[in-house]
Structure formats: C-alpha cells, structure tokens
C-alpha cells in the first residue's frame, strides 16, 4: 500500500521560513514524479510545485516562484519543500502527491 | 490555462445520475484528472487521462472528453458520493485545478 506522510508544518511569522517533508513508502519512489499542492477554504486546491523522478526538472506556480524550492532524496524516499519569505496568503494545508496518491496534509499558518 | 467547473454545487436524489462539467480555456488533449474530496480528507483520484477509471474506484464513476470540454458522470448516486469533486489538468505546468463542485443528496 502506498503511503505518503507530510510533516514540518506549523506556525511561522510573515517573512519566515519552513521546510516541509514528505516520507513515501510502498512505491518505487525513484521512478515517480512528485508534486506539492495546497488547499485553503477560499482558494480551493492549488498546485504549487512539481519535480521529476530524477530531480532534474522542476516547475513552480507563479505564486511561489523564487520563494519555494522543491527537492527530493531518492535514497531516503523523501520529498521536500523549502518555503521562504512566507506570507499570510501561504497559510494552507499542504499535500504531497504522486501517481494519484496523496498524503493527509500538513497545516502551515503564517501569522504574527 | 484556466479550468472552469460547473455547476459549483448540485443537489440530487439517491439513484439519480449527475454530470459535472470542466472546461479548459485552452486545449489540454486528454490530460485531465478527476478527484473526490470528503471533508477533512485528502482528495482521492477517480479518473485519469480523461476517461480511465483508477483502480478500486466504483464503475458508477465515468469520465469523458478531450481538448477543452470534459465531464464526470456519477450514475446511481449514493449517500457515500457526497463530496466535492475537482478536475485538474496535467498537460503542462501549471497543473491547474478547477474550483470544485459540491455534490449533496436531496
């Protein structure tokens, strides 16, 4: 059974940084593309970043480009999202996903 | 590319057939997925490549379309189908979602 579990969410001040992690099990991690998606009550589901299986290709939504960095460690079956210059509008539940599988999400709150 | 779902919500009776529409502002070939999300849970993949049923998903769910116009049909609506449904394009970045359609039982 495929399992994706996010961690690293929490409360952070505007302008601060946070790194989310996603631990994968039950899949051959190094052959699958991965993405991060976030969700807020007001804006619904937002795709924010993608990384290819090798990590060589990365895409970002304009809303996070230059502030967020996606990366992965295939040996540790882990996906990361380093978030910097955080804004209140980045407050959301963040999900990692791959091949149709989603983690349960981790809450990020950006507030002073 | 913008993804527009309609309606934003619907209410139907048990055993009804309901259809949700998703329109892309530019052609996306067949690269569209449908997700079901229940409150407090992560989305669940129902359909990929416009019409392919994900393993384990009830055959009451079906999808069709290509290019810019797509539909998700739920046949024989059941109480467990109460959820919000989202479409998502994945032909190229950004992999945009529709705004969602909330399905309720009358």
PDB file of C-alpha atoms in Angstrom:
ATOM      1  CA  UNK A   1       0.000   0.000   0.000  1.00  0.00           C
ATOM      2  CA  UNK A   2       1.328   3.416  -0.984  1.00  0.00           C
ATOM      3  CA  UNK A   3       1.699   5.840   1.895  1.00  0.00           C
ATOM      4  CA  UNK A   4       2.735   9.478   1.764  1.00  0.00           C
ATOM      5  CA  UNK A   5       3.096  11.339   5.043  1.00  0.00           C
ATOM      6  CA  UNK A   6       3.820  15.049   5.251  1.00  0.00           C
ATOM      7  CA  UNK A   7       5.481  16.733   8.221  1.00  0.00           C
ATOM      8  CA  UNK A   8       7.056  20.034   9.162  1.00  0.00           C
ATOM      9  CA  UNK A   9       4.012  22.270   9.169  1.00  0.00           C
ATOM     10  CA  UNK A  10       3.336  24.774  11.906  1.00  0.00           C
ATOM     11  CA  UNK A  11       3.029  28.418  12.827  1.00  0.00           C
ATOM     12  CA  UNK A  12       5.566  30.818  11.323  1.00  0.00           C
ATOM     13  CA  UNK A  13       5.803  34.583  11.201  1.00  0.00           C
ATOM     14  CA  UNK A  14       5.493  36.514   7.935  1.00  0.00           C
ATOM     15  CA  UNK A  15       8.857  36.632   6.215  1.00  0.00           C
ATOM     16  CA  UNK A  16       9.942  33.422   7.905  1.00  0.00           C
ATOM     17  CA  UNK A  17      10.954  30.044   6.516  1.00  0.00           C
ATOM     18  CA  UNK A  18       9.760  26.496   6.877  1.00  0.00           C
ATOM     19  CA  UNK A  19      10.685  23.177   5.297  1.00  0.00           C
ATOM     20  CA  UNK A  20       8.051  20.536   4.669  1.00  0.00           C
ATOM     21  CA  UNK A  21       8.929  16.875   4.271  1.00  0.00           C
ATOM     22  CA  UNK A  22       7.035  14.005   2.709  1.00  0.00           C
ATOM     23  CA  UNK A  23       8.017  10.431   3.522  1.00  0.00           C
ATOM     24  CA  UNK A  24       6.984   7.799   0.997  1.00  0.00           C
ATOM     25  CA  UNK A  25       6.547   4.064   1.379  1.00  0.00           C
ATOM     26  CA  UNK A  26       5.026   1.275  -0.667  1.00  0.00           C
ATOM     27  CA  UNK A  27       6.180   2.631  -4.032  1.00  0.00           C
ATOM     28  CA  UNK A  28       9.349   2.630  -6.100  1.00  0.00           C
ATOM     29  CA  UNK A  29       9.994   6.232  -5.183  1.00  0.00           C
ATOM     30  CA  UNK A  30      12.802   6.932  -7.647  1.00  0.00           C
ATOM     31  CA  UNK A  31      10.640   6.351 -10.740  1.00  0.00           C
ATOM     32  CA  UNK A  32       7.761   8.613  -9.810  1.00  0.00           C
ATOM     33  CA  UNK A  33       7.241  12.322 -10.328  1.00  0.00           C
ATOM     34  CA  UNK A  34       6.105  14.208  -7.237  1.00  0.00           C
ATOM     35  CA  UNK A  35       4.140  17.372  -6.618  1.00  0.00           C
ATOM     36  CA  UNK A  36       3.063  19.683  -3.829  1.00  0.00           C
ATOM     37  CA  UNK A  37      -0.494  21.020  -3.728  1.00  0.00           C
ATOM     38  CA  UNK A  38      -2.021  23.304  -1.129  1.00  0.00           C
ATOM     39  CA  UNK A  39      -5.577  23.975  -0.104  1.00  0.00           C
ATOM     40  CA  UNK A  40      -7.324  26.892   1.531  1.00  0.00           C
ATOM     41  CA  UNK A  41     -11.045  27.353   2.161  1.00  0.00           C
ATOM     42  CA  UNK A  42     -11.101  30.434  -0.002  1.00  0.00           C
ATOM     43  CA  UNK A  43      -8.912  29.399  -2.929  1.00  0.00           C
ATOM     44  CA  UNK A  44      -9.565  25.646  -3.127  1.00  0.00           C
ATOM     45  CA  UNK A  45      -6.825  23.344  -4.403  1.00  0.00           C
ATOM     46  CA  UNK A  46      -3.702  24.998  -5.789  1.00  0.00           C
ATOM     47  CA  UNK A  47      -0.899  23.102  -7.485  1.00  0.00           C
ATOM     48  CA  UNK A  48       2.346  24.767  -6.455  1.00  0.00           C
ATOM     49  CA  UNK A  49       5.320  22.652  -7.491  1.00  0.00           C
ATOM     50  CA  UNK A  50       6.489  19.583  -9.437  1.00  0.00           C
ATOM     51  CA  UNK A  51       9.717  17.593  -9.529  1.00  0.00           C
ATOM     52  CA  UNK A  52      10.664  14.866 -11.970  1.00  0.00           C
ATOM     53  CA  UNK A  53      11.683  11.386 -10.860  1.00  0.00           C
ATOM     54  CA  UNK A  54      15.388  12.190 -11.120  1.00  0.00           C
ATOM     55  CA  UNK A  55      15.001  15.659  -9.620  1.00  0.00           C
ATOM     56  CA  UNK A  56      16.429  17.302 -12.709  1.00  0.00           C
ATOM     57  CA  UNK A  57      13.208  19.040 -13.789  1.00  0.00           C
ATOM     58  CA  UNK A  58      11.272  21.354 -11.505  1.00  0.00           C
ATOM     59  CA  UNK A  59       8.275  23.609 -12.037  1.00  0.00           C
ATOM     60  CA  UNK A  60       6.645  26.182  -9.783  1.00  0.00           C
ATOM     61  CA  UNK A  61       3.436  28.142  -9.795  1.00  0.00           C
ATOM     62  CA  UNK A  62       3.990  31.870 -10.207  1.00  0.00           C
ATOM     63  CA  UNK A  63       2.626  32.461  -6.698  1.00  0.00           C
ATOM     64  CA  UNK A  64       5.623  30.709  -5.110  1.00  0.00           C
ATOM     65  CA  UNK A  65       8.341  31.042  -7.746  1.00  0.00           C
ATOM     66  CA  UNK A  66      11.540  32.417  -6.245  1.00  0.00           C
ATOM     67  CA  UNK A  67      10.358  31.752  -2.685  1.00  0.00           C
ATOM     68  CA  UNK A  68       9.770  27.987  -2.589  1.00  0.00           C
ATOM     69  CA  UNK A  69      12.217  25.225  -3.557  1.00  0.00           C
ATOM     70  CA  UNK A  70      11.253  21.624  -4.206  1.00  0.00           C
ATOM     71  CA  UNK A  71      13.766  18.822  -3.811  1.00  0.00           C
ATOM     72  CA  UNK A  72      13.919  15.101  -3.222  1.00  0.00           C
ATOM     73  CA  UNK A  73      16.191  12.438  -1.774  1.00  0.00           C
ATOM     74  CA  UNK A  74      15.504   9.214  -3.656  1.00  0.00           C
ATOM     75  CA  UNK A  75      17.720   7.169  -1.361  1.00  0.00           C
ATOM     76  CA  UNK A  76      15.603   8.220   1.607  1.00  0.00           C
ATOM     77  CA  UNK A  77      12.311   8.158  -0.338  1.00  0.00           C
ATOM     78  CA  UNK A  78      11.626  11.708   0.725  1.00  0.00           C
ATOM     79  CA  UNK A  79      10.283  14.862  -0.874  1.00  0.00           C
ATOM     80  CA  UNK A  80      10.887  18.347   0.473  1.00  0.00           C
ATOM     81  CA  UNK A  81       9.503  21.844   0.073  1.00  0.00           C
ATOM     82  CA  UNK A  82      11.633  24.656   1.425  1.00  0.00           C
ATOM     83  CA  UNK A  83       9.478  27.746   1.845  1.00  0.00           C
ATOM     84  CA  UNK A  84      10.949  31.166   2.482  1.00  0.00           C
ATOM     85  CA  UNK A  85       9.675  34.762   2.578  1.00  0.00           C
ATOM     86  CA  UNK A  86       6.388  33.340   3.765  1.00  0.00           C
ATOM     87  CA  UNK A  87       3.251  35.457   3.502  1.00  0.00           C
ATOM     88  CA  UNK A  88      -0.132  35.209   5.237  1.00  0.00           C
ATOM     89  CA  UNK A  89      -1.630  34.023   1.944  1.00  0.00           C
ATOM     90  CA  UNK A  90       0.638  30.956   2.091  1.00  0.00           C
ATOM     91  CA  UNK A  91      -1.475  29.732   5.006  1.00  0.00           C
ATOM     92  CA  UNK A  92      -2.916  26.424   3.835  1.00  0.00           C
ATOM     93  CA  UNK A  93      -2.888  22.677   4.194  1.00  0.00           C
ATOM     94  CA  UNK A  94       0.000  21.336   2.109  1.00  0.00           C
ATOM     95  CA  UNK A  95      -0.236  17.935   0.420  1.00  0.00           C
ATOM     96  CA  UNK A  96       2.392  15.876  -1.353  1.00  0.00           C
ATOM     97  CA  UNK A  97       1.234  13.607  -4.134  1.00  0.00           C
ATOM     98  CA  UNK A  98       2.497  11.085  -6.607  1.00  0.00           C
ATOM     99  CA  UNK A  99       0.863   8.793  -9.142  1.00  0.00           C
ATOM    100  CA  UNK A 100      -2.581   9.659  -7.871  1.00  0.00           C
ATOM    101  CA  UNK A 101      -1.703   9.089  -4.217  1.00  0.00           C
ATOM    102  CA  UNK A 102      -1.989  11.894  -1.671  1.00  0.00           C
ATOM    103  CA  UNK A 103      -0.709  12.328   1.834  1.00  0.00           C
ATOM    104  CA  UNK A 104      -3.074  13.522   4.590  1.00  0.00           C
ATOM    105  CA  UNK A 105      -1.552  17.002   4.506  1.00  0.00           C
ATOM    106  CA  UNK A 106       0.223  19.284   6.961  1.00  0.00           C
ATOM    107  CA  UNK A 107      -1.076  22.668   8.095  1.00  0.00           C
ATOM    108  CA  UNK A 108       1.022  25.794   7.626  1.00  0.00           C
ATOM    109  CA  UNK A 109      -0.091  29.009   9.305  1.00  0.00           C
ATOM    110  CA  UNK A 110       1.689  32.248   8.518  1.00  0.00           C
ATOM    111  CA  UNK A 111       0.781  34.827  11.114  1.00  0.00           C
ATOM    112  CA  UNK A 112       2.334  37.276  13.533  1.00  0.00           C
TER     113      UNK A 112
ATOM    114  CA  UNK B   1      -4.823  27.731 -18.779  1.00  0.00           C
ATOM    115  CA  UNK B   2      -7.909  28.224 -16.607  1.00  0.00           C
ATOM    116  CA  UNK B   3     -10.115  25.331 -15.556  1.00  0.00           C
ATOM    117  CA  UNK B   4     -13.790  26.145 -15.023  1.00  0.00           C
ATOM    118  CA  UNK B   5     -16.150  23.685 -13.391  1.00  0.00           C
ATOM    119  CA  UNK B   6     -19.904  23.819 -13.445  1.00  0.00           C
ATOM    120  CA  UNK B   7     -22.076  23.776 -11.534  1.00  0.00           C
ATOM    121  CA  UNK B   8     -20.383  24.914  -8.334  1.00  0.00           C
ATOM    122  CA  UNK B   9     -22.851  22.796  -6.373  1.00  0.00           C
ATOM    123  CA  UNK B  10     -25.707  20.434  -7.029  1.00  0.00           C
ATOM    124  CA  UNK B  11     -28.297  18.516  -5.079  1.00  0.00           C
ATOM    125  CA  UNK B  12     -29.724  15.267  -6.393  1.00  0.00           C
ATOM    126  CA  UNK B  13     -31.646  12.267  -5.183  1.00  0.00           C
ATOM    127  CA  UNK B  14     -30.274   8.833  -4.426  1.00  0.00           C
ATOM    128  CA  UNK B  15     -30.114   6.736  -7.631  1.00  0.00           C
ATOM    129  CA  UNK B  16     -30.013   9.832  -9.843  1.00  0.00           C
ATOM    130  CA  UNK B  17     -27.329  10.316 -12.468  1.00  0.00           C
ATOM    131  CA  UNK B  18     -25.362  13.558 -12.139  1.00  0.00           C
ATOM    132  CA  UNK B  19     -22.905  15.182 -14.509  1.00  0.00           C
ATOM    133  CA  UNK B  20     -20.202  17.714 -13.691  1.00  0.00           C
ATOM    134  CA  UNK B  21     -18.548  19.767 -16.389  1.00  0.00           C
ATOM    135  CA  UNK B  22     -14.963  21.006 -16.601  1.00  0.00           C
ATOM    136  CA  UNK B  23     -13.841  23.372 -19.327  1.00  0.00           C
ATOM    137  CA  UNK B  24     -10.250  24.320 -20.126  1.00  0.00           C
ATOM    138  CA  UNK B  25      -9.506  27.737 -21.563  1.00  0.00           C
ATOM    139  CA  UNK B  26      -7.014  26.100 -23.943  1.00  0.00           C
ATOM    140  CA  UNK B  27      -6.823  22.584 -25.316  1.00  0.00           C
ATOM    141  CA  UNK B  28      -5.251  20.035 -22.988  1.00  0.00           C
ATOM    142  CA  UNK B  29      -5.641  16.903 -25.118  1.00  0.00           C
ATOM    143  CA  UNK B  30      -6.744  14.075 -22.797  1.00  0.00           C
ATOM    144  CA  UNK B  31      -4.677  15.155 -19.786  1.00  0.00           C
ATOM    145  CA  UNK B  32      -7.386  15.648 -17.218  1.00  0.00           C
ATOM    146  CA  UNK B  33      -7.997  14.006 -13.858  1.00  0.00           C
ATOM    147  CA  UNK B  34     -10.993  13.992 -11.540  1.00  0.00           C
ATOM    148  CA  UNK B  35     -10.722  13.858  -7.756  1.00  0.00           C
ATOM    149  CA  UNK B  36     -13.227  13.310  -4.976  1.00  0.00           C
ATOM    150  CA  UNK B  37     -12.680  15.023  -1.642  1.00  0.00           C
ATOM    151  CA  UNK B  38     -14.638  14.426   1.538  1.00  0.00           C
ATOM    152  CA  UNK B  39     -14.459  16.881   4.458  1.00  0.00           C
ATOM    153  CA  UNK B  40     -11.235  16.664   6.414  1.00  0.00           C
ATOM    154  CA  UNK B  41      -9.683  14.191   3.973  1.00  0.00           C
ATOM    155  CA  UNK B  42      -7.171  14.391   1.150  1.00  0.00           C
ATOM    156  CA  UNK B  43      -8.505  14.223  -2.396  1.00  0.00           C
ATOM    157  CA  UNK B  44      -8.849  10.793  -3.952  1.00  0.00           C
ATOM    158  CA  UNK B  45      -8.109  10.117  -7.614  1.00  0.00           C
ATOM    159  CA  UNK B  46     -11.149   8.834  -9.515  1.00  0.00           C
ATOM    160  CA  UNK B  47     -10.343   9.278 -13.208  1.00  0.00           C
ATOM    161  CA  UNK B  48      -7.124   9.950 -15.136  1.00  0.00           C
ATOM    162  CA  UNK B  49      -6.428  10.652 -18.803  1.00  0.00           C
ATOM    163  CA  UNK B  50      -9.998  11.960 -19.044  1.00  0.00           C
ATOM    164  CA  UNK B  51     -11.723   8.583 -19.046  1.00  0.00           C
ATOM    165  CA  UNK B  52      -9.611   5.951 -17.306  1.00  0.00           C
ATOM    166  CA  UNK B  53     -11.014   4.675 -14.038  1.00  0.00           C
ATOM    167  CA  UNK B  54      -8.461   4.498 -11.220  1.00  0.00           C
ATOM    168  CA  UNK B  55      -8.099   1.045  -9.705  1.00  0.00           C
ATOM    169  CA  UNK B  56     -10.555   0.434  -6.885  1.00  0.00           C
ATOM    170  CA  UNK B  57     -12.964   3.190  -7.911  1.00  0.00           C
ATOM    171  CA  UNK B  58     -16.617   2.300  -8.427  1.00  0.00           C
ATOM    172  CA  UNK B  59     -17.706   1.838 -12.037  1.00  0.00           C
ATOM    173  CA  UNK B  60     -20.552   4.253 -11.290  1.00  0.00           C
ATOM    174  CA  UNK B  61     -17.982   6.972 -11.991  1.00  0.00           C
ATOM    175  CA  UNK B  62     -17.111   7.728 -15.588  1.00  0.00           C
ATOM    176  CA  UNK B  63     -15.325  10.486 -17.436  1.00  0.00           C
ATOM    177  CA  UNK B  64     -15.165  11.651 -20.996  1.00  0.00           C
ATOM    178  CA  UNK B  65     -13.892  14.486 -23.116  1.00  0.00           C
ATOM    179  CA  UNK B  66     -10.862  15.759 -24.927  1.00  0.00           C
ATOM    180  CA  UNK B  67      -9.417  19.123 -25.835  1.00  0.00           C
ATOM    181  CA  UNK B  68     -11.326  21.702 -23.820  1.00  0.00           C
ATOM    182  CA  UNK B  69     -14.548  20.051 -22.661  1.00  0.00           C
ATOM    183  CA  UNK B  70     -14.757  17.257 -20.122  1.00  0.00           C
ATOM    184  CA  UNK B  71     -17.424  15.660 -17.960  1.00  0.00           C
ATOM    185  CA  UNK B  72     -17.579  13.462 -14.889  1.00  0.00           C
ATOM    186  CA  UNK B  73     -20.728  11.399 -14.549  1.00  0.00           C
ATOM    187  CA  UNK B  74     -21.863   9.672 -11.382  1.00  0.00           C
ATOM    188  CA  UNK B  75     -24.509   7.063 -12.049  1.00  0.00           C
ATOM    189  CA  UNK B  76     -26.863   5.705  -9.393  1.00  0.00           C
ATOM    190  CA  UNK B  77     -25.889   8.398  -6.883  1.00  0.00           C
ATOM    191  CA  UNK B  78     -25.306   7.036  -3.378  1.00  0.00           C
ATOM    192  CA  UNK B  79     -25.025   8.769   0.020  1.00  0.00           C
ATOM    193  CA  UNK B  80     -21.294   7.961   0.128  1.00  0.00           C
ATOM    194  CA  UNK B  81     -20.814  10.076  -3.020  1.00  0.00           C
ATOM    195  CA  UNK B  82     -21.472  13.275  -1.052  1.00  0.00           C
ATOM    196  CA  UNK B  83     -18.222  15.172  -1.547  1.00  0.00           C
ATOM    197  CA  UNK B  84     -16.571  17.930  -3.520  1.00  0.00           C
ATOM    198  CA  UNK B  85     -15.250  16.970  -6.942  1.00  0.00           C
ATOM    199  CA  UNK B  86     -12.313  18.642  -8.661  1.00  0.00           C
ATOM    200  CA  UNK B  87     -10.866  18.428 -12.134  1.00  0.00           C
ATOM    201  CA  UNK B  88      -7.154  19.010 -12.759  1.00  0.00           C
ATOM    202  CA  UNK B  89      -5.205  19.455 -15.964  1.00  0.00           C
ATOM    203  CA  UNK B  90      -1.736  17.980 -16.288  1.00  0.00           C
ATOM    204  CA  UNK B  91      -0.712  18.506 -19.889  1.00  0.00           C
ATOM    205  CA  UNK B  92       1.871  21.085 -18.850  1.00  0.00           C
ATOM    206  CA  UNK B  93       2.718  23.323 -15.909  1.00  0.00           C
ATOM    207  CA  UNK B  94       0.889  24.796 -14.093  1.00  0.00           C
ATOM    208  CA  UNK B  95      -1.253  21.775 -13.258  1.00  0.00           C
ATOM    209  CA  UNK B  96      -4.335  23.850 -12.500  1.00  0.00           C
ATOM    210  CA  UNK B  97      -7.396  22.631 -10.611  1.00  0.00           C
ATOM    211  CA  UNK B  98     -10.996  23.586 -11.191  1.00  0.00           C
ATOM    212  CA  UNK B  99     -12.755  25.383  -8.362  1.00  0.00           C
ATOM    213  CA  UNK B 100     -14.725  22.321  -7.311  1.00  0.00           C
ATOM    214  CA  UNK B 101     -18.304  21.050  -7.437  1.00  0.00           C
ATOM    215  CA  UNK B 102     -20.054  20.188  -4.198  1.00  0.00           C
ATOM    216  CA  UNK B 103     -22.452  17.257  -4.528  1.00  0.00           C
ATOM    217  CA  UNK B 104     -25.216  16.801  -1.975  1.00  0.00           C
ATOM    218  CA  UNK B 105     -28.169  14.464  -1.534  1.00  0.00           C
ATOM    219  CA  UNK B 106     -31.695  15.887  -1.536  1.00  0.00           C
TER     220      UNK B 106
END
